[in-house]
Amino acid sequence: MKKCLEYTLLLIISSLHGLALSFTGSLQQRIIGGQEVEPYSIKYQASIQYNNYHYCGGTLIHRQWVVTASEFTFIDKELNTPMVLSEHNLSSKEGVEQVFNVSKVLVNYMYSYRTFDSDIMLLKLEKPAELNANIQPAVLPTSLAPLQGGTVCTVSGWGVTQVYSYYLSPVLRAVDVQIIPQCQYYYYYRITNNMVCAGSPLGGKDSCQGDSGGPLICNGYFEGIVSWGISCANKHFPGVYTKVRNYVSWINWIIDNDSTS
């Protein structure tokens, strides 16, 4: 499956080379075939970190809430898992970052760790983010019309940039991918109605290790969460994303009914 890089292995490799820009999780998710973005241009992108190293991606959807993938159940308000907004270069302190601890972790009640169905989790920041020129929430989908095959979307993250690499990109990167229809054809009926596939018909463009939990933006709306897949940038196996539009009601209910400060 496409997840953040395996933490233990990456941490060892990073220590040996004196540069820890890679991590663990389960296996597979990075930006391949893309390019470095203009610093701070993806204003909703979050870096979820562990021991001060990037682990996986997230998406700011509210001043105090970030959405990511459910597989990262290690995230806990008692652990050292800061959330960083207005981040671009992981290898340097740029002076504009906002760093938050997580005060609440809410995994969707329908999440299946076997199938990755409903792979979505809400994280509440301990205090609201200060919205500015670098930080703005992503826009949740409002339409129920299905995403059309061939729709061009953008996925972003600090994941690895080459297949089989264990080194994360030090800078935020993005790549344009297309919505792939009839995804059951590629995954033999493992795709549920809560998933959407995106990639390139020719291969070579995808998310991968280190990108998991990050955003897929289509027509200006937050439509997908990097979730899983087989290999990376393989034309026979497009990336699989959580279909965010199926969870807008759940997200809004959680935020509207949260009584904690």
PDB file of C-alpha atoms in Angstrom:
ATOM      1  CA  MET A   1       0.000   0.000   0.000  1.00  0.00           C
ATOM      2  CA  LYS A   2       1.098   3.590  -0.508  1.00  0.00           C
ATOM      3  CA  LYS A   3       1.967   5.015   2.850  1.00  0.00           C
ATOM      4  CA  CYS A   4       4.644   7.063   4.503  1.00  0.00           C
ATOM      5  CA  LEU A   5       8.050   5.417   4.372  1.00  0.00           C
ATOM      6  CA  GLU A   6       8.852   2.854   6.951  1.00  0.00           C
ATOM      7  CA  TYR A   7       9.911   4.928   9.930  1.00  0.00           C
ATOM      8  CA  THR A   8      12.455   2.613  11.487  1.00  0.00           C
ATOM      9  CA  LEU A   9      14.354   1.934   8.281  1.00  0.00           C
ATOM     10  CA  LEU A  10      14.316   5.548   7.199  1.00  0.00           C
ATOM     11  CA  LEU A  11      15.388   6.811  10.587  1.00  0.00           C
ATOM     12  CA  ILE A  12      18.376   4.466  10.516  1.00  0.00           C
ATOM     13  CA  ILE A  13      19.312   5.550   6.987  1.00  0.00           C
ATOM     14  CA  SER A  14      18.891   9.208   7.910  1.00  0.00           C
ATOM     15  CA  SER A  15      21.091   8.836  10.972  1.00  0.00           C
ATOM     16  CA  LEU A  16      23.824   7.158   8.965  1.00  0.00           C
ATOM     17  CA  HIS A  17      23.881  10.003   6.472  1.00  0.00           C
ATOM     18  CA  GLY A  18      23.450  12.799   8.994  1.00  0.00           C
ATOM     19  CA  LEU A  19      20.281  13.962   7.295  1.00  0.00           C
ATOM     20  CA  ALA A  20      16.918  12.708   8.451  1.00  0.00           C
ATOM     21  CA  LEU A  21      14.414  13.728   5.836  1.00  0.00           C
ATOM     22  CA  SER A  22      12.730  10.343   5.522  1.00  0.00           C
ATOM     23  CA  PHE A  23      10.406   8.198   7.606  1.00  0.00           C
ATOM     24  CA  THR A  24       8.127   5.232   8.145  1.00  0.00           C
ATOM     25  CA  GLY A  25       4.639   4.216   8.323  1.00  0.00           C
ATOM     26  CA  SER A  26       3.848   1.392   6.094  1.00  0.00           C
ATOM     27  CA  LEU A  27       5.047   1.638   2.569  1.00  0.00           C
ATOM     28  CA  GLN A  28       4.667   3.936  -0.397  1.00  0.00           C
ATOM     29  CA  GLN A  29       3.555   7.550  -1.130  1.00  0.00           C
ATOM     30  CA  ARG A  30       5.602  10.484  -2.591  1.00  0.00           C
ATOM     31  CA  ILE A  31       5.488  13.043  -5.380  1.00  0.00           C
ATOM     32  CA  ILE A  32       6.932  11.549  -8.564  1.00  0.00           C
ATOM     33  CA  GLY A  33       7.070  13.345 -11.881  1.00  0.00           C
ATOM     34  CA  GLY A  34       6.307  16.740 -10.376  1.00  0.00           C
ATOM     35  CA  GLN A  35       8.273  19.830  -9.433  1.00  0.00           C
ATOM     36  CA  GLU A  36       9.012  22.114  -6.527  1.00  0.00           C
ATOM     37  CA  VAL A  37       6.168  24.526  -5.875  1.00  0.00           C
ATOM     38  CA  GLU A  38       6.503  28.237  -5.267  1.00  0.00           C
ATOM     39  CA  PRO A  39       7.174  28.509  -1.523  1.00  0.00           C
ATOM     40  CA  TYR A  40       3.982  28.809   0.554  1.00  0.00           C
ATOM     41  CA  SER A  41       1.732  28.683  -2.514  1.00  0.00           C
ATOM     42  CA  ILE A  42      -0.073  25.562  -1.250  1.00  0.00           C
ATOM     43  CA  LYS A  43      -1.488  27.307   1.763  1.00  0.00           C
ATOM     44  CA  TYR A  44      -3.451  24.384   3.234  1.00  0.00           C
ATOM     45  CA  GLN A  45      -0.560  21.870   3.205  1.00  0.00           C
ATOM     46  CA  ALA A  46       0.450  20.512   6.605  1.00  0.00           C
ATOM     47  CA  SER A  47       3.514  18.517   7.600  1.00  0.00           C
ATOM     48  CA  ILE A  48       2.827  16.014  10.375  1.00  0.00           C
ATOM     49  CA  GLN A  49       6.110  15.330  12.108  1.00  0.00           C
ATOM     50  CA  TYR A  50       7.563  12.817  14.513  1.00  0.00           C
ATOM     51  CA  ASN A  51      10.644  13.657  16.572  1.00  0.00           C
ATOM     52  CA  ASN A  52      10.996  16.799  14.429  1.00  0.00           C
ATOM     53  CA  TYR A  53      11.062  14.903  11.127  1.00  0.00           C
ATOM     54  CA  HIS A  54       8.370  14.919   8.457  1.00  0.00           C
ATOM     55  CA  TYR A  55       6.293  11.770   8.605  1.00  0.00           C
ATOM     56  CA  CYS A  56       3.210  12.360   6.483  1.00  0.00           C
ATOM     57  CA  GLY A  57       0.967  15.023   5.014  1.00  0.00           C
ATOM     58  CA  GLY A  58      -2.248  16.683   6.096  1.00  0.00           C
ATOM     59  CA  THR A  59      -4.695  19.324   4.924  1.00  0.00           C
ATOM     60  CA  LEU A  60      -5.902  22.331   6.888  1.00  0.00           C
ATOM     61  CA  ILE A  61      -9.690  22.631   6.476  1.00  0.00           C
ATOM     62  CA  HIS A  62     -10.459  24.963   9.396  1.00  0.00           C
ATOM     63  CA  ARG A  63      -8.389  27.248  11.593  1.00  0.00           C
ATOM     64  CA  GLN A  64      -8.149  24.491  14.189  1.00  0.00           C
ATOM     65  CA  TRP A  65      -8.658  21.266  12.227  1.00  0.00           C
ATOM     66  CA  VAL A  66      -6.468  19.208   9.890  1.00  0.00           C
ATOM     67  CA  VAL A  67      -7.526  16.175   7.849  1.00  0.00           C
ATOM     68  CA  THR A  68      -5.170  13.255   7.210  1.00  0.00           C
ATOM     69  CA  ALA A  69      -5.306   9.481   6.676  1.00  0.00           C
ATOM     70  CA  SER A  70      -6.538   7.127   9.415  1.00  0.00           C
ATOM     71  CA  GLU A  71      -3.528   4.847   9.167  1.00  0.00           C
ATOM     72  CA  PHE A  72      -1.476   7.244  11.275  1.00  0.00           C
ATOM     73  CA  THR A  73      -2.944   6.097  14.553  1.00  0.00           C
ATOM     74  CA  PHE A  74       0.405   6.721  16.265  1.00  0.00           C
ATOM     75  CA  ILE A  75      -0.574  10.400  16.382  1.00  0.00           C
ATOM     76  CA  ASP A  76      -1.495  11.243  19.945  1.00  0.00           C
ATOM     77  CA  LYS A  77      -1.641  14.422  21.961  1.00  0.00           C
ATOM     78  CA  GLU A  78       0.766  12.838  24.435  1.00  0.00           C
ATOM     79  CA  LEU A  79       3.398  12.091  21.788  1.00  0.00           C
ATOM     80  CA  ASN A  80       5.846  14.390  20.071  1.00  0.00           C
ATOM     81  CA  THR A  81       3.874  14.704  16.817  1.00  0.00           C
ATOM     82  CA  PRO A  82       3.778  18.410  15.967  1.00  0.00           C
ATOM     83  CA  MET A  83       1.786  19.780  13.063  1.00  0.00           C
ATOM     84  CA  VAL A  84       3.607  22.370  10.940  1.00  0.00           C
ATOM     85  CA  LEU A  85       1.892  24.889   8.656  1.00  0.00           C
ATOM     86  CA  SER A  86       3.585  27.377   6.308  1.00  0.00           C
ATOM     87  CA  GLU A  87       6.382  24.867   5.744  1.00  0.00           C
ATOM     88  CA  HIS A  88       8.390  24.610   2.533  1.00  0.00           C
ATOM     89  CA  ASN A  89      11.989  23.513   3.091  1.00  0.00           C
ATOM     90  CA  LEU A  90      12.215  20.749   5.685  1.00  0.00           C
ATOM     91  CA  SER A  91      15.963  21.184   6.057  1.00  0.00           C
ATOM     92  CA  SER A  92      15.846  24.771   7.289  1.00  0.00           C
ATOM     93  CA  LYS A  93      13.904  27.020   9.630  1.00  0.00           C
ATOM     94  CA  GLU A  94      12.396  29.717   7.458  1.00  0.00           C
ATOM     95  CA  GLY A  95      10.885  31.819  10.221  1.00  0.00           C
ATOM     96  CA  VAL A  96       7.292  31.735   8.959  1.00  0.00           C
ATOM     97  CA  GLU A  97       6.279  28.266  10.160  1.00  0.00           C
ATOM     98  CA  GLN A  98       3.463  27.792  12.644  1.00  0.00           C
ATOM     99  CA  VAL A  99       3.859  24.720  14.838  1.00  0.00           C
ATOM    100  CA  PHE A 100       1.041  23.098  16.798  1.00  0.00           C
ATOM    101  CA  ASN A 101       0.505  20.177  19.100  1.00  0.00           C
ATOM    102  CA  VAL A 102      -2.533  17.968  18.521  1.00  0.00           C
ATOM    103  CA  SER A 103      -5.255  18.126  21.170  1.00  0.00           C
ATOM    104  CA  LYS A 104      -7.743  15.652  19.697  1.00  0.00           C
ATOM    105  CA  VAL A 105      -7.563  12.683  17.294  1.00  0.00           C
ATOM    106  CA  LEU A 106     -10.755  11.412  15.636  1.00  0.00           C
ATOM    107  CA  VAL A 107     -10.585   8.401  13.309  1.00  0.00           C
ATOM    108  CA  ASN A 108     -13.671   7.874  11.162  1.00  0.00           C
ATOM    109  CA  TYR A 109     -15.894   5.248  12.773  1.00  0.00           C
ATOM    110  CA  MET A 110     -16.101   3.257   9.514  1.00  0.00           C
ATOM    111  CA  TYR A 111     -12.341   2.996   8.937  1.00  0.00           C
ATOM    112  CA  SER A 112     -11.086  -0.490   8.007  1.00  0.00           C
ATOM    113  CA  TYR A 113      -7.383  -1.133   8.447  1.00  0.00           C
ATOM    114  CA  ARG A 114      -7.737  -4.208   6.221  1.00  0.00           C
ATOM    115  CA  THR A 115      -9.245  -2.494   3.178  1.00  0.00           C
ATOM    116  CA  PHE A 116      -8.398   1.184   3.914  1.00  0.00           C
ATOM    117  CA  ASP A 117     -12.030   2.050   3.386  1.00  0.00           C
ATOM    118  CA  SER A 118     -12.949   5.371   5.079  1.00  0.00           C
ATOM    119  CA  ASP A 119      -9.256   6.221   5.432  1.00  0.00           C
ATOM    120  CA  ILE A 120      -9.797   9.649   6.984  1.00  0.00           C
ATOM    121  CA  MET A 121      -8.940  11.186  10.338  1.00  0.00           C
ATOM    122  CA  LEU A 122      -9.525  14.597  11.901  1.00  0.00           C
ATOM    123  CA  LEU A 123      -6.858  16.240  14.055  1.00  0.00           C
ATOM    124  CA  LYS A 124      -7.678  19.204  16.262  1.00  0.00           C
ATOM    125  CA  LEU A 125      -4.875  21.691  16.853  1.00  0.00           C
ATOM    126  CA  GLU A 126      -4.299  22.825  20.434  1.00  0.00           C
ATOM    127  CA  LYS A 127      -4.975  26.391  19.298  1.00  0.00           C
ATOM    128  CA  PRO A 128      -6.291  28.011  16.100  1.00  0.00           C
ATOM    129  CA  ALA A 129      -3.852  28.711  13.293  1.00  0.00           C
ATOM    130  CA  GLU A 130      -3.202  32.331  12.424  1.00  0.00           C
ATOM    131  CA  LEU A 131      -4.492  32.642   8.876  1.00  0.00           C
ATOM    132  CA  ASN A 132      -2.298  34.825   6.674  1.00  0.00           C
ATOM    133  CA  ALA A 133      -0.796  35.049   3.184  1.00  0.00           C
ATOM    134  CA  ASN A 134       0.848  31.622   3.679  1.00  0.00           C
ATOM    135  CA  ILE A 135      -1.903  29.754   5.543  1.00  0.00           C
ATOM    136  CA  GLN A 136      -5.486  29.285   4.364  1.00  0.00           C
ATOM    137  CA  PRO A 137      -7.844  26.288   4.677  1.00  0.00           C
ATOM    138  CA  ALA A 138      -8.673  24.103   1.699  1.00  0.00           C
ATOM    139  CA  VAL A 139     -12.217  24.281   0.347  1.00  0.00           C
ATOM    140  CA  LEU A 140     -14.364  21.212   0.968  1.00  0.00           C
ATOM    141  CA  PRO A 141     -16.397  19.853  -1.970  1.00  0.00           C
ATOM    142  CA  THR A 142     -19.980  21.058  -2.281  1.00  0.00           C
ATOM    143  CA  SER A 143     -21.106  19.160  -5.371  1.00  0.00           C
ATOM    144  CA  LEU A 144     -22.396  15.602  -5.335  1.00  0.00           C
ATOM    145  CA  ALA A 145     -21.830  15.212  -9.065  1.00  0.00           C
ATOM    146  CA  PRO A 146     -19.228  12.482  -9.666  1.00  0.00           C
ATOM    147  CA  LEU A 147     -15.720  13.493 -10.611  1.00  0.00           C
ATOM    148  CA  GLN A 148     -15.338  12.923 -14.324  1.00  0.00           C
ATOM    149  CA  GLY A 149     -12.595  10.702 -15.686  1.00  0.00           C
ATOM    150  CA  GLY A 150      -9.743  12.801 -17.036  1.00  0.00           C
ATOM    151  CA  THR A 151     -10.309  15.666 -14.579  1.00  0.00           C
ATOM    152  CA  VAL A 152      -6.920  17.188 -13.817  1.00  0.00           C
ATOM    153  CA  CYS A 153      -6.072  17.401 -10.112  1.00  0.00           C
ATOM    154  CA  THR A 154      -2.992  18.361  -8.119  1.00  0.00           C
ATOM    155  CA  VAL A 155      -1.400  16.300  -5.360  1.00  0.00           C
ATOM    156  CA  SER A 156       1.375  17.693  -3.175  1.00  0.00           C
ATOM    157  CA  GLY A 157       3.813  16.581  -0.502  1.00  0.00           C
ATOM    158  CA  TRP A 158       7.387  16.026   0.626  1.00  0.00           C
ATOM    159  CA  GLY A 159       7.476  12.370  -0.413  1.00  0.00           C
ATOM    160  CA  VAL A 160      10.227  10.615  -2.276  1.00  0.00           C
ATOM    161  CA  THR A 161      10.787  11.666  -5.880  1.00  0.00           C
ATOM    162  CA  GLN A 162      12.058   8.382  -7.308  1.00  0.00           C
ATOM    163  CA  VAL A 163      10.600   4.905  -7.184  1.00  0.00           C
ATOM    164  CA  TYR A 164      12.320   2.716  -4.560  1.00  0.00           C
ATOM    165  CA  SER A 165      13.976   5.763  -2.996  1.00  0.00           C
ATOM    166  CA  TYR A 166      14.107   6.149   0.790  1.00  0.00           C
ATOM    167  CA  TYR A 167      14.822   9.881   0.787  1.00  0.00           C
ATOM    168  CA  LEU A 168      12.101  12.460   1.099  1.00  0.00           C
ATOM    169  CA  SER A 169      12.151  15.663  -0.891  1.00  0.00           C
ATOM    170  CA  PRO A 170      13.499  18.500   1.287  1.00  0.00           C
ATOM    171  CA  VAL A 171      11.085  20.933  -0.411  1.00  0.00           C
ATOM    172  CA  LEU A 172       7.359  20.784  -1.063  1.00  0.00           C
ATOM    173  CA  ARG A 173       6.547  19.414  -4.506  1.00  0.00           C
ATOM    174  CA  ALA A 174       3.375  18.904  -6.540  1.00  0.00           C
ATOM    175  CA  VAL A 175       2.288  17.044  -9.649  1.00  0.00           C
ATOM    176  CA  ASP A 176      -0.833  17.117 -11.829  1.00  0.00           C
ATOM    177  CA  VAL A 177      -2.642  13.797 -12.154  1.00  0.00           C
ATOM    178  CA  GLN A 178      -5.884  12.735 -13.815  1.00  0.00           C
ATOM    179  CA  ILE A 179      -8.934  11.102 -12.301  1.00  0.00           C
ATOM    180  CA  ILE A 180      -8.872   7.495 -13.519  1.00  0.00           C
ATOM    181  CA  PRO A 181     -12.348   6.022 -14.118  1.00  0.00           C
ATOM    182  CA  GLN A 182     -13.290   2.370 -13.671  1.00  0.00           C
ATOM    183  CA  CYS A 183     -10.524   1.858 -11.134  1.00  0.00           C
ATOM    184  CA  GLN A 184     -11.851  -1.604 -10.270  1.00  0.00           C
ATOM    185  CA  TYR A 185     -10.180  -2.742 -13.475  1.00  0.00           C
ATOM    186  CA  TYR A 186      -6.774  -2.088 -11.921  1.00  0.00           C
ATOM    187  CA  TYR A 187      -7.436  -3.334  -8.395  1.00  0.00           C
ATOM    188  CA  TYR A 188      -9.804  -6.282  -8.849  1.00  0.00           C
ATOM    189  CA  TYR A 189     -12.760  -4.903  -6.894  1.00  0.00           C
ATOM    190  CA  ARG A 190     -10.793  -3.608  -3.912  1.00  0.00           C
ATOM    191  CA  ILE A 191     -11.993  -0.092  -4.717  1.00  0.00           C
ATOM    192  CA  THR A 192     -15.035   1.051  -2.713  1.00  0.00           C
ATOM    193  CA  ASN A 193     -17.380   3.962  -3.303  1.00  0.00           C
ATOM    194  CA  ASN A 194     -15.352   5.866  -0.711  1.00  0.00           C
ATOM    195  CA  MET A 195     -12.240   5.849  -2.903  1.00  0.00           C
ATOM    196  CA  VAL A 196     -11.156   7.642  -6.061  1.00  0.00           C
ATOM    197  CA  CYS A 197      -8.158   6.863  -8.269  1.00  0.00           C
ATOM    198  CA  ALA A 198      -5.804   9.345  -9.902  1.00  0.00           C
ATOM    199  CA  GLY A 199      -2.581   9.078 -11.862  1.00  0.00           C
ATOM    200  CA  SER A 200      -1.325   9.215 -15.432  1.00  0.00           C
ATOM    201  CA  PRO A 201      -2.440   6.856 -18.213  1.00  0.00           C
ATOM    202  CA  LEU A 202       1.236   6.687 -19.210  1.00  0.00           C
ATOM    203  CA  GLY A 203       2.576   6.357 -15.677  1.00  0.00           C
ATOM    204  CA  GLY A 204       5.378   8.485 -14.256  1.00  0.00           C
ATOM    205  CA  LYS A 205       3.198  10.802 -12.155  1.00  0.00           C
ATOM    206  CA  ASP A 206       2.017   9.890  -8.690  1.00  0.00           C
ATOM    207  CA  SER A 207       2.174  10.408  -4.961  1.00  0.00           C
ATOM    208  CA  CYS A 208       4.235   7.948  -2.924  1.00  0.00           C
ATOM    209  CA  GLN A 209       6.140   7.341   0.337  1.00  0.00           C
ATOM    210  CA  GLY A 210       5.948  10.408   2.559  1.00  0.00           C
ATOM    211  CA  ASP A 211       2.931  11.932   0.784  1.00  0.00           C
ATOM    212  CA  SER A 212       0.253   9.875   2.519  1.00  0.00           C
ATOM    213  CA  GLY A 213      -2.449  11.862   4.243  1.00  0.00           C
ATOM    214  CA  GLY A 214      -1.856  14.821   1.926  1.00  0.00           C
ATOM    215  CA  PRO A 215      -4.321  16.616  -0.360  1.00  0.00           C
ATOM    216  CA  LEU A 216      -5.644  15.948  -3.847  1.00  0.00           C
ATOM    217  CA  ILE A 217      -7.181  19.171  -5.178  1.00  0.00           C
ATOM    218  CA  CYS A 218      -9.537  19.110  -8.178  1.00  0.00           C
ATOM    219  CA  ASN A 219     -11.096  22.261  -9.664  1.00  0.00           C
ATOM    220  CA  GLY A 220     -10.148  24.148  -6.509  1.00  0.00           C
ATOM    221  CA  TYR A 221     -11.773  21.663  -4.114  1.00  0.00           C
ATOM    222  CA  PHE A 222     -10.242  19.236  -1.617  1.00  0.00           C
ATOM    223  CA  GLU A 223     -11.410  15.989  -3.216  1.00  0.00           C
ATOM    224  CA  GLY A 224      -8.931  13.347  -2.063  1.00  0.00           C
ATOM    225  CA  ILE A 225      -6.559  12.176   0.664  1.00  0.00           C
ATOM    226  CA  VAL A 226      -3.471  10.212  -0.365  1.00  0.00           C
ATOM    227  CA  SER A 227      -4.283   6.719   0.893  1.00  0.00           C
ATOM    228  CA  TRP A 228      -2.865   3.601  -0.774  1.00  0.00           C
ATOM    229  CA  GLY A 229      -1.900   1.834  -3.984  1.00  0.00           C
ATOM    230  CA  ILE A 230       0.500  -0.686  -5.476  1.00  0.00           C
ATOM    231  CA  SER A 231       3.942   0.631  -6.342  1.00  0.00           C
ATOM    232  CA  CYS A 232       4.197   4.289  -7.377  1.00  0.00           C
ATOM    233  CA  ALA A 233       3.812   6.041 -10.751  1.00  0.00           C
ATOM    234  CA  ASN A 234       2.908   2.720 -12.384  1.00  0.00           C
ATOM    235  CA  LYS A 235       0.401   3.114 -15.237  1.00  0.00           C
ATOM    236  CA  HIS A 236      -1.171  -0.202 -14.285  1.00  0.00           C
ATOM    237  CA  PHE A 237      -1.806   0.865 -10.669  1.00  0.00           C
ATOM    238  CA  PRO A 238      -2.993   4.457 -10.189  1.00  0.00           C
ATOM    239  CA  GLY A 239      -2.893   6.062  -6.754  1.00  0.00           C
ATOM    240  CA  VAL A 240      -5.919   5.507  -4.542  1.00  0.00           C
ATOM    241  CA  TYR A 241      -7.352   8.412  -2.561  1.00  0.00           C
ATOM    242  CA  THR A 242     -10.056   8.723   0.078  1.00  0.00           C
ATOM    243  CA  LYS A 243     -13.076  10.401  -1.532  1.00  0.00           C
ATOM    244  CA  VAL A 244     -13.423  13.478   0.691  1.00  0.00           C
ATOM    245  CA  ARG A 245     -16.865  14.488  -0.612  1.00  0.00           C
ATOM    246  CA  ASN A 246     -18.335  11.416   1.079  1.00  0.00           C
ATOM    247  CA  TYR A 247     -17.217  12.724   4.464  1.00  0.00           C
ATOM    248  CA  VAL A 248     -18.112  16.424   4.336  1.00  0.00           C
ATOM    249  CA  SER A 249     -21.201  15.907   6.526  1.00  0.00           C
ATOM    250  CA  TRP A 250     -19.138  13.958   9.088  1.00  0.00           C
ATOM    251  CA  ILE A 251     -16.408  16.606   9.087  1.00  0.00           C
ATOM    252  CA  ASN A 252     -18.873  19.455   9.545  1.00  0.00           C
ATOM    253  CA  TRP A 253     -20.750  17.598  12.286  1.00  0.00           C
ATOM    254  CA  ILE A 254     -17.541  16.985  14.239  1.00  0.00           C
ATOM    255  CA  ILE A 255     -16.421  20.611  13.996  1.00  0.00           C
ATOM    256  CA  ASP A 256     -19.858  22.085  14.712  1.00  0.00           C
ATOM    257  CA  ASN A 257     -20.418  19.873  17.760  1.00  0.00           C
ATOM    258  CA  ASP A 258     -16.948  20.103  19.273  1.00  0.00           C
ATOM    259  CA  SER A 259     -17.188  21.678  22.700  1.00  0.00           C
ATOM    260  CA  THR A 260     -13.546  21.627  23.710  1.00  0.00           C
ATOM    261  CA  SER A 261     -11.409  24.737  23.523  1.00  0.00           C
TER     262      SER A 261
END
